[in-house]
Tab-separated table of C-alpha atoms and ligand atoms in Angstrom:
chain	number	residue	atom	x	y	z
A	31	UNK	CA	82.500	56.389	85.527
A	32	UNK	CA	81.463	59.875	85.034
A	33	UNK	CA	84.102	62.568	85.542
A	34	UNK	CA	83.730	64.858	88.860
A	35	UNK	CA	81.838	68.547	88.015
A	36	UNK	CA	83.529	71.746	87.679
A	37	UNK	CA	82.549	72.857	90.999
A	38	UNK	CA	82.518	70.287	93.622
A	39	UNK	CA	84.755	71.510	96.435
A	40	UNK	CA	85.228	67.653	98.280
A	41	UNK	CA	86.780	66.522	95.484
A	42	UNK	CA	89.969	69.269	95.314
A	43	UNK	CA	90.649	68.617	99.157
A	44	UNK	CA	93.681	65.596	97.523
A	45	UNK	CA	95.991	66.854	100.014
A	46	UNK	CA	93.764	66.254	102.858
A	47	UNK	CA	92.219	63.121	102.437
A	48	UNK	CA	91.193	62.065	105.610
A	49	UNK	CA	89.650	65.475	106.434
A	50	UNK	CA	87.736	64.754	102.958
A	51	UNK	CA	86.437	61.136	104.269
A	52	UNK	CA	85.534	62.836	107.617
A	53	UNK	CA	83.560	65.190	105.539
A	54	UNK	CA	82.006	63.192	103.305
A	55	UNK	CA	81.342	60.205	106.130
A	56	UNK	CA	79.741	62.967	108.129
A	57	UNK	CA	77.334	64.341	105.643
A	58	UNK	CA	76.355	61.079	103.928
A	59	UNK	CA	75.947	59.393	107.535
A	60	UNK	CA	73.416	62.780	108.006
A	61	UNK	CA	74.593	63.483	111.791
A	62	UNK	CA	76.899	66.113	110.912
A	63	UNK	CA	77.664	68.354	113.860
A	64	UNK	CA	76.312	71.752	114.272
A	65	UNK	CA	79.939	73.264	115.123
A	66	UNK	CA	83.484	72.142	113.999
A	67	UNK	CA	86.408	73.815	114.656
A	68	UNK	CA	88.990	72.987	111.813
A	69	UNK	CA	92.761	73.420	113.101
A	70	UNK	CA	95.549	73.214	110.906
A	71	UNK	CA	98.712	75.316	109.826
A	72	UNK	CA	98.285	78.339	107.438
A	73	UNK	CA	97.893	76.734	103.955
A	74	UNK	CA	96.586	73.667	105.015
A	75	UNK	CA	93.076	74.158	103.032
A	76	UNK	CA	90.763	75.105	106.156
A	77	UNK	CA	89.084	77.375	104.784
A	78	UNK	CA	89.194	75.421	101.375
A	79	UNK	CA	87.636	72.555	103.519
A	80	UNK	CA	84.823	75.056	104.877
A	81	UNK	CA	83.550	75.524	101.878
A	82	UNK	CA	83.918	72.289	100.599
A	83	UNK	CA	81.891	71.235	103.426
A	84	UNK	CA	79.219	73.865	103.062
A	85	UNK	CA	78.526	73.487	99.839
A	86	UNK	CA	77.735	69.285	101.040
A	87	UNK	CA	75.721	70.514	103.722
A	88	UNK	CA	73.674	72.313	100.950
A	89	UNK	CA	73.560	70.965	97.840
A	90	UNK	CA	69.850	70.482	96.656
A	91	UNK	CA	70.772	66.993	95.414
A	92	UNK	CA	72.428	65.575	98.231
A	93	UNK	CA	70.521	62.636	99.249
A	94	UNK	CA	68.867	61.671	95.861
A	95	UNK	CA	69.364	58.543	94.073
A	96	UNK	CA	70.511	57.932	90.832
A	97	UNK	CA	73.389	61.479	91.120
A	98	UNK	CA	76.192	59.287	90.345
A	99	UNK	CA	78.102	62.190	89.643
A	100	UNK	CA	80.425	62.029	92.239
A	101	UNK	CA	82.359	59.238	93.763
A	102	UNK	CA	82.318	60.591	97.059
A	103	UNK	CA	79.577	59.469	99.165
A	104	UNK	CA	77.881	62.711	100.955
A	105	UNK	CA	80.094	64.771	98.316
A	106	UNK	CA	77.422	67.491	96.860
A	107	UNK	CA	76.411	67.407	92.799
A	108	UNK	CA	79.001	70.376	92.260
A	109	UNK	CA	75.930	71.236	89.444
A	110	UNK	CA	72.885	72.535	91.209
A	111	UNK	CA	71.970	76.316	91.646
A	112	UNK	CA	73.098	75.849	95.584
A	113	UNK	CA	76.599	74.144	94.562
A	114	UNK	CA	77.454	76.595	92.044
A	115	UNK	CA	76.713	79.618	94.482
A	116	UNK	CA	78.851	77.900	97.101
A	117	UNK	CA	81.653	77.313	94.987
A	118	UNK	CA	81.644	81.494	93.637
A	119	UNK	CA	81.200	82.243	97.170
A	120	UNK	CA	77.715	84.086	96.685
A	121	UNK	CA	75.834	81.717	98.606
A	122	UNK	CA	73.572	84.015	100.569
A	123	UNK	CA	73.009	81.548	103.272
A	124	UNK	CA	76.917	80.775	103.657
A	125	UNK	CA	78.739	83.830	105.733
A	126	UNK	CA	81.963	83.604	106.114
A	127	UNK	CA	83.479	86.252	109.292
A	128	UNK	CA	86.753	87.437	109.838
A	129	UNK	CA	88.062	89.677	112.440
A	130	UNK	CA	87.441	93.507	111.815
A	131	UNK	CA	89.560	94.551	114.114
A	132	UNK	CA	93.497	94.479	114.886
A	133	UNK	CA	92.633	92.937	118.230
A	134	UNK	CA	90.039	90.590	116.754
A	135	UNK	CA	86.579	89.977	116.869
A	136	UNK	CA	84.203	93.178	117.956
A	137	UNK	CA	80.955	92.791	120.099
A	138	UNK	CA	79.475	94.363	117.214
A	139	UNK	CA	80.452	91.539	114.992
A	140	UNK	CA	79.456	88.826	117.595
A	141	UNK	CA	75.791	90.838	117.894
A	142	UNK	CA	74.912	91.012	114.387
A	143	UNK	CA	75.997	87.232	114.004
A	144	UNK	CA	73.704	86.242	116.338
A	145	UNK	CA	71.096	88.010	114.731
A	146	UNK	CA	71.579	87.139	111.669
A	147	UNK	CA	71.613	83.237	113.092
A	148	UNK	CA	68.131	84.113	114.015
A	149	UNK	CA	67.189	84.648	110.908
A	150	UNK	CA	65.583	82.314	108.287
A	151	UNK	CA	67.358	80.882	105.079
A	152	UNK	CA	67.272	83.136	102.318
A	153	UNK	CA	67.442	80.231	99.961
A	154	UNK	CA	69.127	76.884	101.179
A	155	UNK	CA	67.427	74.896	103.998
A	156	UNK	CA	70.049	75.847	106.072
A	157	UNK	CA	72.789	78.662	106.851
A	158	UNK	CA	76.324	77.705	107.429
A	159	UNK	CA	78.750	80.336	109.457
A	160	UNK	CA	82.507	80.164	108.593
A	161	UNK	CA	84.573	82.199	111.413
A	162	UNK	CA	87.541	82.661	110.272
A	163	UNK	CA	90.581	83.119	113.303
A	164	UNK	CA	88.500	81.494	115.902
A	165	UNK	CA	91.479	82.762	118.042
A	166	UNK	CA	90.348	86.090	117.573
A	167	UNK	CA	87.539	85.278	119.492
A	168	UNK	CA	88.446	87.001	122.908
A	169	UNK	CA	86.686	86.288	126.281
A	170	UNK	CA	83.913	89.596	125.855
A	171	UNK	CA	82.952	88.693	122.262
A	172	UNK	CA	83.022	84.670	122.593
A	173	UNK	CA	80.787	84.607	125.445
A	174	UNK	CA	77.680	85.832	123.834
A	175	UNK	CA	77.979	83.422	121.317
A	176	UNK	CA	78.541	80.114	123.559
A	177	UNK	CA	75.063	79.336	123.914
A	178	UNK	CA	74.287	79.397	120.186
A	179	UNK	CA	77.676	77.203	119.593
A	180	UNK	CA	76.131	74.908	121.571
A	181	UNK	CA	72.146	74.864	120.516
A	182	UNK	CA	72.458	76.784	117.025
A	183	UNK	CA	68.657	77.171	115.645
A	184	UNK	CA	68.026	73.825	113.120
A	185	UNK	CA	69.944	73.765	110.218
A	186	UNK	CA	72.677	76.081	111.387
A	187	UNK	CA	76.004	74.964	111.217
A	188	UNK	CA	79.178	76.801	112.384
A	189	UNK	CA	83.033	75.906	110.652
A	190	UNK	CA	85.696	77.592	112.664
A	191	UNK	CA	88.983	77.927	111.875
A	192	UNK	CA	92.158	78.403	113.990
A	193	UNK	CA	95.958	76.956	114.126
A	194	UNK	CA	95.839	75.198	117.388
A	195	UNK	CA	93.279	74.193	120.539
A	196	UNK	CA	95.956	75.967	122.663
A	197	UNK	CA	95.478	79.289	121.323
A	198	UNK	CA	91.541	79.532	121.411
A	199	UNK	CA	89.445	79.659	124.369
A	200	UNK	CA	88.907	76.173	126.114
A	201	UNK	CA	85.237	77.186	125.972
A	202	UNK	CA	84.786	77.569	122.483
A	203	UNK	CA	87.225	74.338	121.773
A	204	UNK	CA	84.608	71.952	124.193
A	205	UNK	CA	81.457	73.263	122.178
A	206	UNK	CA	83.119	72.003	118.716
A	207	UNK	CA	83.735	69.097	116.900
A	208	UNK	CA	87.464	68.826	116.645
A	209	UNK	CA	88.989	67.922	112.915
A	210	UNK	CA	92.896	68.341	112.153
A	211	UNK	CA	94.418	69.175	109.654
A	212	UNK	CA	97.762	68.069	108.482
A	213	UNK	CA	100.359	70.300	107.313
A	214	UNK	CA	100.820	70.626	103.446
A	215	UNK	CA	104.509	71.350	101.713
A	216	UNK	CA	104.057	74.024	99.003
A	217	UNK	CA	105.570	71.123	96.210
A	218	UNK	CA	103.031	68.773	97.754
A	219	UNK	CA	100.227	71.473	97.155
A	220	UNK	CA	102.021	72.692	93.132
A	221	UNK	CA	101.218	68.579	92.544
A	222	UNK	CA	97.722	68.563	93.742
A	223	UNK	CA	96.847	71.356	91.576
A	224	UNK	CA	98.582	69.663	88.852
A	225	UNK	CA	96.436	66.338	89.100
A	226	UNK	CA	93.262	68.782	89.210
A	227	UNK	CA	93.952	71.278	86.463
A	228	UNK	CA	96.522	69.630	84.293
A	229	UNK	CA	98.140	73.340	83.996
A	230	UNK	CA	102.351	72.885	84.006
A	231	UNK	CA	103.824	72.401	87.219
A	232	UNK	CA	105.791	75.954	86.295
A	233	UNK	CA	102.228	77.691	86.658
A	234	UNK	CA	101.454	75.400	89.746
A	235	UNK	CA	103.550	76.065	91.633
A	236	UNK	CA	103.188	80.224	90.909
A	237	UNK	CA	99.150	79.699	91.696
A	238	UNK	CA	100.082	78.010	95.062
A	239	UNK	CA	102.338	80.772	96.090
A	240	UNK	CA	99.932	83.391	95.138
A	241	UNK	CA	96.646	82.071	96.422
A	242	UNK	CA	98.187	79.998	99.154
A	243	UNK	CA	96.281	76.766	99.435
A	244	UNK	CA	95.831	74.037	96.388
A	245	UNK	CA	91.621	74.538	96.103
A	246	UNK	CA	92.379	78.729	95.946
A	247	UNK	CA	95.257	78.050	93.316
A	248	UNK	CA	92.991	76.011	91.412
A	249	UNK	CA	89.903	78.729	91.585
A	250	UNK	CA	92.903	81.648	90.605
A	251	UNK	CA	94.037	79.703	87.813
A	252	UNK	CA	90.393	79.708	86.473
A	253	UNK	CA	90.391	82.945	87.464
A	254	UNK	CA	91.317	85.815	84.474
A	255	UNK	CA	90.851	88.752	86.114
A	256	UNK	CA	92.849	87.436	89.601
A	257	UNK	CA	95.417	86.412	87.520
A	258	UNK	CA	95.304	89.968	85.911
A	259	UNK	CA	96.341	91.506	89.009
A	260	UNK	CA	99.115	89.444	89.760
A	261	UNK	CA	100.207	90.159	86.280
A	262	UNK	CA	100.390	94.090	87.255
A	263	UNK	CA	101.234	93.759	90.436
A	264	UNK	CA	104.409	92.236	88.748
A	265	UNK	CA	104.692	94.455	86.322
A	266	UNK	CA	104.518	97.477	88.398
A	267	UNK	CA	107.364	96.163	90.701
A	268	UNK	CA	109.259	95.825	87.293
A	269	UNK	CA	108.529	99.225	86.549
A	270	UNK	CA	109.611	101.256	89.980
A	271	UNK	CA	113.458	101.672	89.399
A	272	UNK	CA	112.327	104.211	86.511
A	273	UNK	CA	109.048	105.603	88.181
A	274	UNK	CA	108.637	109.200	89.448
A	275	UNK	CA	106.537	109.880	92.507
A	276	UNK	CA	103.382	111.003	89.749
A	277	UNK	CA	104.185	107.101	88.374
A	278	UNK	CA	103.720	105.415	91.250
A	279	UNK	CA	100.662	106.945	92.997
A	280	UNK	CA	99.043	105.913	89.171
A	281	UNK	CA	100.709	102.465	89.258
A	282	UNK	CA	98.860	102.405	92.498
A	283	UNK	CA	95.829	103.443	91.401
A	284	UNK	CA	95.959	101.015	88.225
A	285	UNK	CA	96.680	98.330	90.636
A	286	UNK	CA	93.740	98.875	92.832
A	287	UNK	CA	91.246	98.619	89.653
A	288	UNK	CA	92.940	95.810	88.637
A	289	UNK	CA	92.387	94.016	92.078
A	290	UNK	CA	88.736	94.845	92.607
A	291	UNK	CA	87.978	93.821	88.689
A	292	UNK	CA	86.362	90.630	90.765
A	293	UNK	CA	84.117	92.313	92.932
A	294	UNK	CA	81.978	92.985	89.895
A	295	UNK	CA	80.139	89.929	90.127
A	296	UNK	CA	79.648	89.641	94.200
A	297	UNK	CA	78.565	93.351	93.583
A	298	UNK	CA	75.884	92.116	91.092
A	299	UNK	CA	74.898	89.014	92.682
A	300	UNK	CA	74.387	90.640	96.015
A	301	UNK	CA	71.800	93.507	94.150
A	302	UNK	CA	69.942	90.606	92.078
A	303	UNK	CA	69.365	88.950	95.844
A	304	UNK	CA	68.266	92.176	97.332
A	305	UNK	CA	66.247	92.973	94.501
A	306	UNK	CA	64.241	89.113	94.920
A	307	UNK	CA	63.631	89.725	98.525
A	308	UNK	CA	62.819	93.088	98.339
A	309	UNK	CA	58.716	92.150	98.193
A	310	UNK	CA	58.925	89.639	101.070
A	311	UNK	CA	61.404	90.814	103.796
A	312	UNK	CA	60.534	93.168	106.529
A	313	UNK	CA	62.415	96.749	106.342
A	314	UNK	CA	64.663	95.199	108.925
A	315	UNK	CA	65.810	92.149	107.532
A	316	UNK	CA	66.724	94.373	104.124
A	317	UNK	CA	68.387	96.386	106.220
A	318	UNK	CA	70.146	93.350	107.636
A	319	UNK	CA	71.103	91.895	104.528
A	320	UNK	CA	72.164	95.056	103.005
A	321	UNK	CA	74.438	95.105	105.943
A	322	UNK	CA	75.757	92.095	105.568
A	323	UNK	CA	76.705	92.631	101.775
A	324	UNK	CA	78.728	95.694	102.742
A	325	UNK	CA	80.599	93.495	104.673
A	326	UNK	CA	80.930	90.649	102.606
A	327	UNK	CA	82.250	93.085	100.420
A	328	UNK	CA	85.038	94.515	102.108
A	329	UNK	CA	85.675	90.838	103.192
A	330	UNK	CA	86.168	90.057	99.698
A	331	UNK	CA	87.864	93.284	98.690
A	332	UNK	CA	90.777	92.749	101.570
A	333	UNK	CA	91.452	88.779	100.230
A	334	UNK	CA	92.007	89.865	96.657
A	335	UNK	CA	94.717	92.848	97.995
A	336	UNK	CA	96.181	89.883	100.058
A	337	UNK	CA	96.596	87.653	97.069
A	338	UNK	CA	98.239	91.023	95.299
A	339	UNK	CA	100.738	91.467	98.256
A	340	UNK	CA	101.038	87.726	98.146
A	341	UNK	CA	102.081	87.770	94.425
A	342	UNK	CA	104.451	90.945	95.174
A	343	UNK	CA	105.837	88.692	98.202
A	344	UNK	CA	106.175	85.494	95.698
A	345	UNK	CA	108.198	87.652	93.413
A	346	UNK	CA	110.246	89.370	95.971
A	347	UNK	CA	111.182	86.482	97.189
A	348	UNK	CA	112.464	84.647	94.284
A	349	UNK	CA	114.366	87.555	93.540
A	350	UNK	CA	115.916	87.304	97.060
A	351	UNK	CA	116.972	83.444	96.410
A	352	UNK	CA	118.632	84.140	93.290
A	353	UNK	CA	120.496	87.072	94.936
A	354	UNK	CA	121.396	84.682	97.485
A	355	UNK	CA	122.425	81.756	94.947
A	356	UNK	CA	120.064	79.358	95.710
A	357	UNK	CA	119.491	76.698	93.500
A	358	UNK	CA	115.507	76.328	93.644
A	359	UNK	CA	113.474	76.270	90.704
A	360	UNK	CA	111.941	80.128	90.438
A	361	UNK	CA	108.374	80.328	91.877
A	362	UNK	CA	107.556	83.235	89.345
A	363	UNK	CA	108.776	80.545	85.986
A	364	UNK	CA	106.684	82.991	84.074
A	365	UNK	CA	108.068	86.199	84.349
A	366	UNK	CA	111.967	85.024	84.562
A	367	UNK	CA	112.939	88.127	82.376
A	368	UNK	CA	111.775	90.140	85.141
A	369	UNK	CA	113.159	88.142	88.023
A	370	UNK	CA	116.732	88.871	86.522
A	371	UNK	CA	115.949	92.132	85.710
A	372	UNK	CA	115.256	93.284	89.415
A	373	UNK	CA	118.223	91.144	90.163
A	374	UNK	CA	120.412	93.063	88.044
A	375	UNK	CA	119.439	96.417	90.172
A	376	UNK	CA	118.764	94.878	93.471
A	377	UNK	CA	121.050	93.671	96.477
A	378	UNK	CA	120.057	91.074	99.370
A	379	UNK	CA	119.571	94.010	101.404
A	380	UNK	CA	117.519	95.818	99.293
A	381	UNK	CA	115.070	92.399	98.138
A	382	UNK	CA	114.788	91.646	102.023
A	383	UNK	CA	113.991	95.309	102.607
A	384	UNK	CA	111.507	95.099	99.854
A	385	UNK	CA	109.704	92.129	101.695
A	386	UNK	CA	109.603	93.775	104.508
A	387	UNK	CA	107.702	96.908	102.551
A	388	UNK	CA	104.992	94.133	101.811
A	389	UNK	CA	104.925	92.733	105.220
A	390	UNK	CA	104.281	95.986	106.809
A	391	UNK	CA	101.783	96.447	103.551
A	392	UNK	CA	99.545	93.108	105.194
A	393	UNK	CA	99.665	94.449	108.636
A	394	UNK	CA	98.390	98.008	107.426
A	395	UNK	CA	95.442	95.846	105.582
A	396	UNK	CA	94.739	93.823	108.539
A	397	UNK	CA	94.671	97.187	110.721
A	398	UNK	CA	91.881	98.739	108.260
A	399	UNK	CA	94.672	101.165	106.646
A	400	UNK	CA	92.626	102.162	103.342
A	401	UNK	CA	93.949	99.639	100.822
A	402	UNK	CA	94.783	102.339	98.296
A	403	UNK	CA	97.422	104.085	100.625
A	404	UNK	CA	98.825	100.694	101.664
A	405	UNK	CA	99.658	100.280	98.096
A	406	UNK	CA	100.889	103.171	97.277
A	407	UNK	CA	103.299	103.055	100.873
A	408	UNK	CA	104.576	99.763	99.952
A	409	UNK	CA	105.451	100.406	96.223
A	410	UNK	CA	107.481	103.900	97.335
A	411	UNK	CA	109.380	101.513	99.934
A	412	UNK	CA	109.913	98.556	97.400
A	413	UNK	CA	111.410	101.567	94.926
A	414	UNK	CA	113.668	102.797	97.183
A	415	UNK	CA	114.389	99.388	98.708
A	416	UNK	CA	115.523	97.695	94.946
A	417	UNK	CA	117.355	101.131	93.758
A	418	UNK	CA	119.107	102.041	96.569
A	419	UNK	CA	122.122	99.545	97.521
B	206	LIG	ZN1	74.543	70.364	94.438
């Protein structure tokens, strides 16, 4: 038996398994449903599962005899052009949407979708939608897009994603294929990682609580220059007991290089795409997709200063338990010199306050609060938070 490719997504959904039949059953049967609404807990792999089922729905090879590559029927190669776009997320013909707005979804975003739906492939032989907080999808947004929920254009499929049928409009719910997903313990997740990498459980369990989800932890651990900025993002918390204001704002500023490092390659992926279409789309379209990649971008550039706060959160926290005595294994294993370092400085009400700094950091982010300030807010709060008793 031939071992599963680097970058099949079905395969790394081990903690949801029957989700992972569904997918595969509903692919390889070839009556997959134009909209599904995935519903499961935060860090239950929904979004992993998205993209795991995007990439099936456009693999070039799906259907062709003699790929005995995988051991999942419907499961895509994980090899062709299409799989290994899907997997780096720089599919042009996979969008994933999330809501720009503190109160969700704007008309705005709901308009350009659908005309973007309208549109043609750019390469794949279909487009696949991933809408991320379906419960941000509020009454005078949602309507608009009803119709095309329920007759999308061929090839069109929409994934959306939400926590429970009870908090997103019955309308949207009845237009969707329902799939659930069952809730995942972070140990549970640190194992499933374990079986896919073979990386020590120490580092497991550290990529689970930074990226959140087993399939992201396994991508981060692959990952050098994500796992860069967690590095400084731990480092600079390290560093703020002896940092002057002038420190800081640069820690900040190091920081935010440090987290963008990945956008390199969207940002050169998206300008080889533009620069193929260029001859053969209309000045709209271009216009369109250049549009679009602006977005992606920023989509992109807010998840990697999540996973940063996420990593300051991860560290926080074990810092918090060992003020507190408890007995758990650290989350941070790595950096255990700096865990009792901050320990050494810190009290429970400063590590709590100093979660709360990076709480109020994620709410700034998810308000549109210029990542750069948010940064440099929560490390001056953190400071005064771990020096001050
Ligand atoms: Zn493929």
């Amino acid at each position: 038996m031939t071992t599963v490719p680097d970058h099949s997504l079905l395969a790394r959904l081990d903690t949801q398994p029957r989700v992972r039949d569904f997918i595969s059953r509903a692919v390889a049967s070839g009556r997959a449903s134009h909209a599904y609404l995935f519903l499961g807990a935060p860090g239950s792999g929904k979004l992993d599962a998205a993209w795991a089922l995007a990439q099936a729905l456009l693999c070039e090879r799906a259907g062709e005899d003699g790929d005995a590559s995988s051991t999942l029927a419907g499961a895509a190669c994980g090899s062709c052009d299409a799989c290994v776009r899907v997997a780096r997320h720089t599919h042009p013909d996979v969008h994933l949407l999330a809501p720009e707005s503190a109160t969700g979804y704007l008309i705005n975003q709901t308009r350009e979708l659908l005309e973007d739906v309208a549109l043609a492939p750019i390469r794949a032989r279909g487009k696949v939608y991933i809408i991320d907080r379906a419960e941000q999808l509020r009454a005078n947004t949602a309507n608009a897009l009803l119709k095309t929920l329920e007759e999308p254009p061929a090839g069109v499929t929409f994934i959306l994603l939400g926590t429970s049928t009870e908090v997103i409009l019955p309308t949207i719910v009845s237009r969707c294929q329902c799939v659930p997903f069952r809730t995942v313990s972070p140990v549970r997740a640190a194992e499933a990682v374990e079986r896919a990498t073979g990386t020590s459980p120490e580092r497991c369990r550290m990529a689970v609580s930074v990226a959140g989800s087993p399939a992201r932890a396994i991508e981060f651990l692959k990952n050098a220059e994500r796992q860069e900025a967690r590095r400084q993002m731990v480092r600079a918390i390290d560093s703020l007991r002896h940092a002057d204001e002038a420190d800081v704002l640069l820690i900040a500023k190091d920081l935010m290089v440090a987290i963008n490092a990945p956008l390199a390659e969207v940002k050169s992926t998206q300008q080889a795409i533009l620069e193929q279409n260029a001859d053969y789309l209309s000045r709209g379209a271009m216009k369109q997709l250049e549009d679009r990649n602006k977005r992606e971008l920023s989509a992109r550039e807010r998840s990697g200063i999540m996973e940063a706060l996420a990593s300051a959160r991860s560290l926080l926290r074990d810092v918090l338990m060992r003020l507190q005595g408890v007995p758990a294994p650290a989350m941070n294993g790595d950096v255990e010199d700096i865990i009792d370092r901050l320990c050494s400085a810190a009290t429970v009400t400063g590590a709590t306050a100093a979660l709360d700094a990076v709480a109020s950091a994620e709410r700034c982010i998810a308000r549109n609060v210029t990542p750069q300030l948010a940064i440099e807010v929560m490390l001056f709060d953190i400071r005064k938070a771990l020096t001050c008793p």
